[in-house]
Amino acid sequence: MTSASDSVSPRDRPTNKATEEGQSADRLPVLELRHVSCAYETGKPAITDVSLTVGAGDIVCLLGPSGCGKTTTLRAIAGFEPIAAGEIYLAGRLVSSPSVQVPTEQRGVGMVFQEYALFPHLRVADNIAFGLTKLAGGQRKARVTTMLELTGLAGFEHRYPHELSGGQQQRVALARALAHDPVVLLLDEPFSNLDPDMTSKMRQELHGLLKRTKTTTILVTHDHEEAFAIADRIAVLNKGRLEQLDKPEMIYHLPATRFVADFVGQADFIPGVAQDGRVTTDLGDFPNHEGFPPGTPVVVMIRPDDIRLSPDPQGKARILSRQFRGSENLYSIQLPSGHLIHSAEPSTAIYPPGTSVALQIQATHTVLFTQQDGPASQPTDRPQPPATGGTTGSRL
């Protein structure tokens, strides 16, 4: 077994504070949360000390398992929930603090709910026009026409919601929210009512629409694939706290915590011991970039797409099982110590259980954690997608 040529400690990456400063240094944030906390019950905070900034036209996803605080954060931004501490600013205006609560209708936000909340007795055009009372008749009609064309609904304006598909209903809800030219668009699990094929299509359409309109957007989801596909940056929440805020690639390749590492894709955590300049594990040696003192117990995070296997009668690892995932096979492999790891191989690479294999580590982005960082999370409501293709490029 050969070790990776490089590894990274989560403390080597920029902190959330540094990331935030980099985002806001060259432009005024459209949305800013400063140390925001919310609590539904005294002593039981729903979110604690959450800070983030969102620039004009940015798409930020709030990602996490059920109960992590992502929907509470969205509702606080919308003005549906008061905050117990901190401040929320929209376009530079204070809209929430313990002593300030600007009503939702005065915040200039657009919101698309999971159920879309369309009026069943109104036609598509009337649903989109709802709330545009400050516009004259001609202006209102022109605005609706623009939204119909922008969302691909031209020709459907006289239909009722029940005559539309789920994807078309979602477009109507988006058109209605965008018709008001909101300061920020808020999306609460917008794809939860769509089938997988429609979800994939609507992700692409939504991303294109938001970028064309340069709409500043906050999207809530528990699906990391959805977040990767749409977001410019992802805010990962866990138990009411922001664990990492970064670009999707950084979230995946350089997770700041073991929770983040495990939540955004399958990950294995290999125990090891720090030595002079290296970390020794059952999978081989890795560089000790963190500089842990000799004898320090650590773990190395590695993903299935970083491990390549090849049948070898002399190999000390063996295949326990294979899961066929369409474009790939996911192998469970037992190391001589008994530890289990996983390898993502092409769909045509089929080996039976019990096969002895040699392992090659192709990763250049393995991440070191202390064992005190806590066990890998096991949220029960998250999907388990196939791992992405292996990477052999330079460290991110």
Coordinates of C-alpha atoms in Angstrom, one line a residue:
M1 CA 0.0 0.0 0.0
T2 CA 1.3 3.4 -0.9
S3 CA 0.5 6.6 0.9
A4 CA -0.7 9.9 -0.5
S5 CA 1.8 12.5 -1.4
D6 CA 0.1 15.3 0.5
S7 CA -2.4 15.9 3.3
V8 CA -4.0 19.0 4.8
S9 CA -5.2 19.9 8.2
P10 CA -8.5 21.8 8.4
R11 CA -6.6 24.5 10.3
D12 CA -4.5 25.1 7.1
R13 CA -7.5 26.5 5.3
P14 CA -8.8 30.1 5.7
T15 CA -11.1 30.6 8.7
N16 CA -14.7 31.6 8.2
K17 CA -13.9 35.1 9.3
A18 CA -11.2 35.5 6.7
T19 CA -13.5 34.1 4.1
E20 CA -16.2 36.6 5.1
E21 CA -13.8 39.5 5.0
G22 CA -12.7 38.5 1.6
Q23 CA -16.2 38.4 0.3
S24 CA -17.2 41.8 1.7
A25 CA -14.0 43.8 1.2
D26 CA -14.8 44.9 -2.4
R27 CA -18.6 45.5 -2.2
L28 CA -21.3 46.2 0.3
P29 CA -23.1 43.0 1.4
V30 CA -26.7 42.7 0.3
L31 CA -27.4 40.5 3.4
E32 CA -25.4 40.3 6.6
L33 CA -25.9 38.3 9.7
R34 CA -23.8 39.3 12.7
H35 CA -23.6 36.8 15.6
V36 CA -27.3 35.9 15.3
S37 CA -29.0 33.6 17.8
C38 CA -32.6 32.4 17.9
A39 CA -34.4 30.4 20.6
Y40 CA -37.9 28.9 20.5
E41 CA -37.6 28.1 24.2
T42 CA -35.5 29.7 26.9
G43 CA -32.2 27.9 27.3
K44 CA -32.8 25.9 24.0
P45 CA -31.3 27.9 21.2
A46 CA -32.2 27.0 17.6
I47 CA -29.2 28.8 16.2
T48 CA -26.2 30.2 18.0
D49 CA -23.8 33.0 17.0
V50 CA -24.3 32.6 13.2
S51 CA -22.5 35.2 11.1
L52 CA -22.3 35.4 7.3
T53 CA -22.4 38.0 4.5
V54 CA -23.9 37.6 1.0
G55 CA -22.8 39.8 -1.9
A56 CA -25.0 41.0 -4.8
G57 CA -25.9 38.2 -7.1
D58 CA -24.5 35.5 -4.9
I59 CA -26.2 32.2 -4.2
V60 CA -25.6 30.8 -0.7
C61 CA -26.9 27.5 0.4
L62 CA -27.7 26.7 4.1
L63 CA -26.9 23.0 4.3
G64 CA -27.4 20.6 7.2
P65 CA -29.5 17.8 8.6
S66 CA -33.0 18.2 10.1
G67 CA -32.9 20.3 13.2
C68 CA -29.6 22.0 12.4
G69 CA -31.1 25.5 12.3
K70 CA -31.1 26.2 8.6
T71 CA -34.8 26.8 8.3
T72 CA -34.8 28.9 11.5
T73 CA -32.0 31.0 9.9
L74 CA -34.1 31.5 6.7
R75 CA -37.2 32.5 8.7
A76 CA -35.1 35.0 10.8
I77 CA -33.9 36.6 7.5
A78 CA -37.5 36.7 6.3
G79 CA -38.7 38.3 9.5
F80 CA -40.9 35.4 10.5
E81 CA -38.8 34.7 13.6
P82 CA -37.4 37.3 16.1
I83 CA -33.8 36.9 17.1
A84 CA -32.5 36.7 20.7
A85 CA -29.1 38.2 19.9
G86 CA -27.1 39.7 17.0
E87 CA -28.2 41.8 14.0
I88 CA -29.5 41.2 10.5
Y89 CA -29.0 43.7 7.8
L90 CA -30.6 43.8 4.3
A91 CA -29.1 46.2 1.8
G92 CA -27.3 48.0 4.7
R93 CA -30.5 48.5 6.7
L94 CA -30.9 46.9 10.1
V95 CA -34.0 44.7 10.0
S96 CA -33.6 42.4 13.0
S97 CA -32.1 42.7 16.4
P98 CA -33.4 42.0 19.9
S99 CA -35.0 45.4 19.9
V100 CA -35.8 45.8 16.2
Q101 CA -38.2 43.7 14.1
V102 CA -39.0 45.1 10.6
P103 CA -42.1 43.4 9.3
T104 CA -41.6 40.8 6.5
E105 CA -43.6 42.9 4.0
Q106 CA -41.2 45.8 4.5
R107 CA -38.0 43.8 4.0
G108 CA -38.1 43.5 0.3
V109 CA -37.6 39.7 0.3
G110 CA -39.1 37.1 -2.0
M111 CA -39.8 33.7 -0.7
V112 CA -40.7 30.3 -2.3
F113 CA -42.1 27.8 0.1
Q114 CA -41.8 24.0 -0.2
E115 CA -45.5 23.8 -1.1
Y116 CA -45.2 26.8 -3.5
A117 CA -48.4 28.3 -1.9
L118 CA -50.1 29.1 -5.2
F119 CA -53.7 30.3 -5.2
P120 CA -55.7 27.5 -6.7
H121 CA -58.5 29.8 -7.9
L122 CA -56.2 32.1 -9.8
R123 CA -54.7 31.6 -13.2
V124 CA -51.0 31.6 -13.7
A125 CA -50.8 35.2 -14.7
D126 CA -52.9 36.3 -11.8
N127 CA -50.8 34.3 -9.4
I128 CA -47.7 36.1 -10.7
A129 CA -49.4 39.5 -10.5
F130 CA -50.6 39.0 -7.0
G131 CA -49.1 41.7 -4.8
L132 CA -48.0 44.0 -7.6
T133 CA -50.6 46.5 -6.4
K134 CA -48.3 49.5 -6.6
L135 CA -47.9 49.1 -10.4
A136 CA -50.4 50.6 -12.8
G137 CA -52.4 48.2 -14.9
G138 CA -50.1 48.4 -18.0
Q139 CA -47.0 48.1 -15.9
R140 CA -48.3 45.2 -14.0
K141 CA -49.2 43.3 -17.2
A142 CA -45.8 44.0 -18.7
R143 CA -44.1 42.8 -15.6
V144 CA -46.1 39.5 -15.7
T145 CA -45.3 39.1 -19.3
T146 CA -41.6 39.5 -18.6
M147 CA -41.7 36.9 -15.8
L148 CA -43.6 34.4 -18.0
E149 CA -41.0 34.7 -20.6
L150 CA -38.1 34.6 -18.2
T151 CA -39.4 31.4 -16.5
G152 CA -40.5 29.6 -19.7
L153 CA -44.2 29.9 -18.9
A154 CA -45.3 31.9 -21.9
G155 CA -48.4 30.3 -23.2
F156 CA -49.4 29.0 -19.8
E157 CA -50.7 32.3 -18.4
H158 CA -54.4 31.2 -18.6
R159 CA -54.0 27.9 -16.8
Y160 CA -54.8 27.1 -13.2
P161 CA -52.2 25.5 -10.9
H162 CA -53.9 22.1 -10.9
E163 CA -53.4 22.0 -14.7
L164 CA -49.6 22.3 -14.3
S165 CA -46.8 19.8 -13.5
G166 CA -44.8 20.1 -10.3
G167 CA -42.0 21.8 -12.2
Q168 CA -44.3 24.3 -13.8
Q169 CA -45.9 25.1 -10.5
Q170 CA -42.4 25.8 -9.1
R171 CA -41.7 28.2 -12.0
V172 CA -44.9 30.1 -11.2
A173 CA -43.9 30.4 -7.6
L174 CA -40.4 31.7 -8.7
A175 CA -42.0 34.1 -11.2
R176 CA -44.2 35.5 -8.5
A177 CA -41.3 36.0 -6.1
L178 CA -39.1 37.5 -8.7
A179 CA -41.8 39.8 -10.0
H180 CA -41.3 42.0 -7.0
D181 CA -37.6 42.4 -7.7
P182 CA -36.6 41.3 -4.2
V183 CA -33.5 42.4 -2.4
V184 CA -33.0 38.7 -1.5
L185 CA -34.8 35.6 -2.8
L186 CA -35.3 32.9 -0.1
L187 CA -35.9 29.3 -1.1
D188 CA -37.0 26.7 1.4
E189 CA -36.2 23.2 0.1
P190 CA -37.6 24.1 -3.3
F191 CA -37.1 20.6 -4.9
S192 CA -38.6 18.5 -2.1
N193 CA -41.8 17.8 -3.9
L194 CA -40.2 16.9 -7.3
D195 CA -39.2 13.5 -8.5
P196 CA -35.4 12.8 -9.1
D197 CA -35.4 13.4 -12.8
M198 CA -37.4 16.7 -12.5
T199 CA -35.2 17.8 -9.6
S200 CA -32.1 17.4 -11.7
K201 CA -33.6 19.4 -14.5
M202 CA -35.0 22.1 -12.2
R203 CA -31.6 22.6 -10.5
Q204 CA -30.0 23.5 -13.8
E205 CA -32.9 25.8 -14.8
L206 CA -33.0 27.5 -11.4
H207 CA -29.2 28.1 -11.4
G208 CA -29.4 29.6 -14.9
L209 CA -32.3 31.8 -14.0
L210 CA -30.8 33.1 -10.8
K211 CA -27.5 33.9 -12.6
R212 CA -29.3 35.6 -15.6
T213 CA -31.3 37.8 -13.3
K214 CA -28.3 38.3 -10.9
T215 CA -30.6 37.5 -8.0
T216 CA -29.1 37.4 -4.5
T217 CA -30.4 34.1 -3.1
I218 CA -30.4 32.0 0.1
L219 CA -31.4 28.4 -0.4
V220 CA -32.1 25.8 2.3
T221 CA -31.5 22.1 1.7
H222 CA -30.4 18.9 3.4
D223 CA -29.0 17.5 0.1
H224 CA -25.4 18.2 -0.5
E225 CA -25.6 17.4 -4.2
E226 CA -28.2 20.1 -4.6
A227 CA -26.0 22.6 -2.7
F228 CA -23.0 21.6 -4.9
A229 CA -25.0 22.1 -8.1
I230 CA -26.5 25.5 -7.3
A231 CA -24.5 27.4 -4.7
D232 CA -21.6 29.8 -5.0
R233 CA -20.9 29.2 -1.3
I234 CA -22.3 26.8 1.2
A235 CA -22.9 27.4 4.9
V236 CA -22.9 24.0 6.7
L237 CA -24.9 24.1 10.0
N238 CA -24.9 21.5 12.8
K239 CA -26.8 21.7 16.0
G240 CA -27.5 25.4 15.5
R241 CA -23.9 26.4 14.8
L242 CA -22.2 27.4 11.5
E243 CA -19.4 24.8 11.1
Q244 CA -18.0 26.0 7.7
L245 CA -18.8 28.6 5.1
D246 CA -16.9 28.2 1.8
K247 CA -17.0 27.4 -1.9
P248 CA -18.5 23.9 -2.7
E249 CA -15.1 22.5 -3.8
M250 CA -13.5 23.6 -0.5
I251 CA -16.3 22.2 1.6
Y252 CA -15.8 18.8 -0.1
H253 CA -12.0 18.7 -0.3
L254 CA -11.0 20.6 2.8
P255 CA -13.8 20.2 5.4
A256 CA -13.2 22.1 8.6
T257 CA -14.7 19.5 10.9
R258 CA -15.4 15.8 10.8
F259 CA -19.1 16.5 10.7
V260 CA -18.7 18.5 7.5
A261 CA -16.4 15.9 6.0
D262 CA -19.0 13.1 6.6
F263 CA -22.1 15.1 5.8
V264 CA -21.1 16.3 2.3
G265 CA -20.1 12.9 1.0
Q266 CA -19.0 9.5 2.1
A267 CA -15.7 9.7 4.0
D268 CA -13.5 7.2 5.8
F269 CA -11.6 8.2 9.0
I270 CA -8.4 6.2 9.4
P271 CA -6.8 6.3 12.9
G272 CA -3.1 7.0 13.1
V273 CA -0.3 8.3 15.2
A274 CA 1.8 11.4 14.6
Q275 CA 5.5 10.8 14.1
D276 CA 8.3 13.2 13.1
G277 CA 7.0 14.7 9.9
R278 CA 4.5 12.0 9.2
V279 CA 1.3 10.3 10.4
T280 CA 1.5 6.5 10.4
T281 CA -1.8 4.6 9.6
D282 CA -2.9 1.1 8.5
L283 CA -3.2 2.7 5.0
G284 CA 0.3 4.0 4.9
D285 CA 2.2 7.1 5.9
F286 CA 0.9 10.7 5.4
P287 CA 2.6 14.0 5.8
N288 CA 2.1 15.6 9.3
H289 CA 1.4 19.1 8.0
E290 CA -0.3 20.0 11.2
G291 CA 2.9 19.4 13.1
F292 CA 1.3 17.2 15.8
P293 CA 3.7 16.2 18.5
P294 CA 5.0 12.6 18.2
G295 CA 2.6 10.1 19.7
T296 CA -0.5 12.3 19.2
P297 CA -3.5 10.2 18.1
V298 CA -5.0 11.6 14.9
V299 CA -7.4 10.5 12.1
V300 CA -6.9 10.9 8.4
M301 CA -10.0 11.6 6.3
I302 CA -10.0 10.0 2.8
R303 CA -12.8 9.6 0.3
P304 CA -13.7 6.5 -1.8
D305 CA -12.7 8.3 -5.0
D306 CA -9.1 8.7 -3.6
I307 CA -8.5 5.0 -3.2
R308 CA -7.7 2.7 -6.1
L309 CA -7.7 -1.1 -5.8
S310 CA -6.2 -3.9 -7.9
P311 CA -6.4 -7.6 -7.4
D312 CA -3.2 -8.9 -5.9
P313 CA -2.8 -12.4 -4.4
Q314 CA -0.2 -10.9 -2.1
G315 CA -2.4 -8.0 -1.1
K316 CA -3.1 -7.6 2.6
A317 CA -6.5 -6.0 2.2
R318 CA -9.6 -7.9 1.0
I319 CA -13.0 -7.0 -0.5
L320 CA -16.0 -7.5 1.7
S321 CA -18.8 -6.3 -0.5
R322 CA -19.7 -4.4 -3.7
Q323 CA -22.5 -2.0 -4.2
F324 CA -23.4 -1.3 -7.9
R325 CA -24.3 2.4 -8.3
G326 CA -24.8 2.8 -12.0
S327 CA -21.7 4.7 -13.1
E328 CA -19.5 3.1 -10.5
N329 CA -19.0 0.3 -8.0
L330 CA -18.5 1.1 -4.3
Y331 CA -16.3 -1.5 -2.6
S332 CA -16.1 -2.1 1.1
I333 CA -12.5 -3.2 2.0
Q334 CA -11.1 -4.6 5.2
L335 CA -7.6 -3.7 6.2
P336 CA -5.4 -6.1 8.1
S337 CA -6.2 -4.3 11.3
G338 CA -9.9 -4.8 10.7
H339 CA -10.7 -1.2 9.8
L340 CA -13.1 -0.7 6.9
I341 CA -12.5 1.7 4.0
H342 CA -14.3 2.2 0.7
S343 CA -13.1 2.5 -2.9
A344 CA -15.1 3.9 -5.9
E345 CA -14.2 2.0 -9.0
P346 CA -15.6 2.1 -12.6
S347 CA -18.8 0.2 -13.2
T348 CA -17.0 -2.4 -15.3
A349 CA -14.4 -3.2 -12.6
I350 CA -16.2 -6.1 -10.9
Y351 CA -14.4 -8.2 -8.3
P352 CA -16.0 -10.8 -6.0
P353 CA -16.0 -10.6 -2.2
G354 CA -13.0 -12.2 -0.6
T355 CA -10.6 -10.9 -3.4
S356 CA -7.2 -9.9 -2.0
V357 CA -6.3 -6.4 -3.3
A358 CA -3.4 -3.9 -3.2
L359 CA -4.4 -0.3 -2.6
Q360 CA -3.0 2.9 -4.1
I361 CA -3.9 6.2 -2.5
Q362 CA -4.3 8.9 -5.3
A363 CA -5.5 11.7 -3.0
T364 CA -3.5 14.9 -2.6
H365 CA -6.2 16.4 -0.3
T366 CA -6.4 14.0 2.6
V367 CA -7.3 15.9 5.7
L368 CA -6.0 15.4 9.3
F369 CA -8.1 15.7 12.4
T370 CA -7.4 15.1 16.0
Q371 CA -9.3 12.3 17.5
Q372 CA -10.8 14.8 20.0
D373 CA -12.7 16.4 17.1
G374 CA -15.5 13.9 17.8
P375 CA -16.9 10.9 15.9
A376 CA -18.1 11.2 12.4
S377 CA -21.7 12.3 12.2
Q378 CA -24.4 9.8 11.2
P379 CA -27.4 12.0 10.3
T380 CA -30.2 9.7 9.3
D381 CA -32.1 12.0 6.9
R382 CA -29.3 12.7 4.5
P383 CA -28.9 10.9 1.1
Q384 CA -25.9 8.7 0.3
P385 CA -24.9 9.5 -3.2
P386 CA -22.2 7.8 -5.2
A387 CA -18.7 9.3 -4.8
T388 CA -17.4 11.5 -7.5
G389 CA -14.5 10.5 -9.8
G390 CA -11.0 10.3 -8.3
T391 CA -8.7 13.3 -8.3
T392 CA -5.0 13.4 -8.8
G393 CA -4.4 17.1 -9.1
S394 CA -2.6 19.5 -6.8
R395 CA -3.9 20.3 -3.3
L396 CA -6.8 22.7 -3.2

